[in-house]
Amino acid sequence: MPKIIVEVSARHCHLSQKDLDKLFGKGYKLTIMKKISQPGQFSAQEEIKIVGSKGEMKLRIVGPIRDKTQVELPVTDCYRFLGIEPVLRVSGDIKGTPGALLVGPKGKVEIKEGVIVAQRHLHVSDKEAKDLGVKNGDLVSVKIGGVRGLTFDKVIVRSGEGHKKSFQIDTDEGNACGWRPGTYGELIV
Amino acid sequence: MPKIIVEVSARHCHLSQKDLDKLFGKGYKLTIMKKISQPGQFSAQEEIKIVGSKGEMKLRIVGPIRDKTQVELPVTDCYRFLGIEPVLRVSGDIKGTPGALLVGPKGKVEIKEGVIVAQRHLHVSDKEAKDLGVKNGDLVSVKIGGVRGLTFDKVIVRSGEGHKKSFQIDTDEGNACGWRPGTYGELIV
C-alpha cells in the first residue's frame, strides 16, 4: 500500500482581505513566518484571538488571503475552551456553520459563519492522484501503525493545482493515533 | 459483527488509601457521586489537582481505592497543560511511567510514577468474553461509523470479575471519531 506522510493541523484560520483589513488595518499584508507543506501557503507571524461563548484562544493565521474567512478547530477546543458547536465540514464548505468573534490589534470582526472542524483529507497533485488511483472528492482510508494504531475512514481526496501529497488530520486525531513528526500512513483505496 | 457500547473516559485518577489519607486526612472515605459502567466503580465527589512542569488541572477521582495510585490523562492534557510526557500503558502497568504532584485539601503527594495515557480497552465479563470469542489480553479492533468513522486497532481485552462489556477510549480518541453518547462500535476479532 502506498505510504503517505501524515501532518497535524493545529487550530488556525484563513482570512479574507476584508476581514484582514478590519483586524490589522486597511491594506494590511501578512508576514510569512514559515512555509507549510501545501504549495504557496504559509503560517503568518500575525496572530488573532477567537472568542466563543465560553472563552477565548489565540489563533494562528494561515496565508495567503482567501475569498472567505474560515476558522479550523479541533473538537477539544470547541467544547472545552470556546463553547462553539463542532461542525465537521470539508474546507471551503462553510454555509450554515457557526460564527465567532475574531479580535485583532486594530479591530474586531463578528463572522456569521465559517467555524469548522475540518474533515480529514488527503492533498494530492493531479499527477499524484493519477499515480495513486484516486480523484478529487473520493473517500479513502489511511491506516496508521504503532502502539495507538488505527485506520481513518472518510478521508476526502483534494486534488488539483496547489495540492501536494499529504494526509492532514487535526490535533485530536493526531493524539488519538499516537502521531509524531515523521509518521506515515498507508493509503487504502 | 457484535455491537459494543463506546464510552469516553475523561482524565481521572485512582488513589491508594495511603495517598488518599495524605490528600484528605487520615482514614478518609470517598463519597460516591455517580456509579460508572464497571461494576463497583464510581466517580467520587472529591476532586484533587494534578501539577506538572507547565501547569495544573483539576482531576476527578474514580473509586474505590486501589493498591496503587494511577492517573489517566489524554495526550492533549499531557502536552498542552501539564508538561508531562504521555506514556501509553495498559491500566495497572505503571512501572517507569512519569510522576506528578497531586494536591488535595489536606496535603500533597509527589508520586514518582503512575501517570499514564490509557491504552484503549474492551472490558468484558468472563461470560461476555466467551460469547464474543475473546480472552483477557487479546488485541482486537473496533470499527466506529459516522462522519468521522475510523477503526481503532490495538484494543486490549480486559476480562474477568468486575468487568462489564464496554469499549473505553479517552477524550482525544472520542473527539477524533465523532463520539456522542450512545455511540456503538463493531468488534472485529
mmCIF file of N, CA, C and O in Angstrom, chain A residues 13 68 114 116 130 144 157 164:
data_model
loop_
_atom_site.group_PDB
_atom_site.id
_atom_site.type_symbol
_atom_site.label_atom_id
_atom_site.label_comp_id
_atom_site.label_asym_id
_atom_site.label_seq_id
_atom_site.Cartn_x
_atom_site.Cartn_y
_atom_site.Cartn_z
ATOM 1 N N CYS A 13 -6.717 29.870 11.204
ATOM 2 C CA CYS A 13 -7.752 30.483 10.369
ATOM 3 C C CYS A 13 -7.168 30.931 9.041
ATOM 4 O O CYS A 13 -5.956 31.089 8.895
ATOM 5 N N LYS A 68 -12.996 33.717 1.407
ATOM 6 C CA LYS A 68 -13.835 33.738 2.606
ATOM 7 C C LYS A 68 -13.009 33.406 3.839
ATOM 8 O O LYS A 68 -12.121 32.547 3.781
ATOM 9 N N GLY A 114 -18.445 30.107 9.382
ATOM 10 C CA GLY A 114 -17.062 29.878 8.964
ATOM 11 C C GLY A 114 -16.215 29.094 9.943
ATOM 12 O O GLY A 114 -15.061 28.806 9.654
ATOM 13 N N ILE A 116 -15.292 25.716 11.433
ATOM 14 C CA ILE A 116 -15.489 24.297 11.134
ATOM 15 C C ILE A 116 -14.473 23.422 11.864
ATOM 16 O O ILE A 116 -13.431 23.887 12.310
ATOM 17 N N LYS A 130 -3.364 10.628 -9.985
ATOM 18 C CA LYS A 130 -3.367 9.628 -11.051
ATOM 19 C C LYS A 130 -2.513 8.416 -10.652
ATOM 20 O O LYS A 130 -2.940 7.267 -10.785
ATOM 21 N N ILE A 144 -2.789 3.843 10.123
ATOM 22 C CA ILE A 144 -1.631 4.291 10.896
ATOM 23 C C ILE A 144 -1.205 3.126 11.795
ATOM 24 O O ILE A 144 -2.044 2.518 12.459
ATOM 25 N N VAL A 157 -10.410 13.117 -0.651
ATOM 26 C CA VAL A 157 -9.286 13.453 -1.524
ATOM 27 C C VAL A 157 -9.477 14.863 -2.075
ATOM 28 O O VAL A 157 -10.558 15.206 -2.567
ATOM 29 N N LYS A 164 -0.341 19.093 -2.727
ATOM 30 C CA LYS A 164 0.857 18.244 -2.733
ATOM 31 C C LYS A 164 0.626 17.123 -1.733
ATOM 32 O O LYS A 164 0.022 17.353 -0.677
#
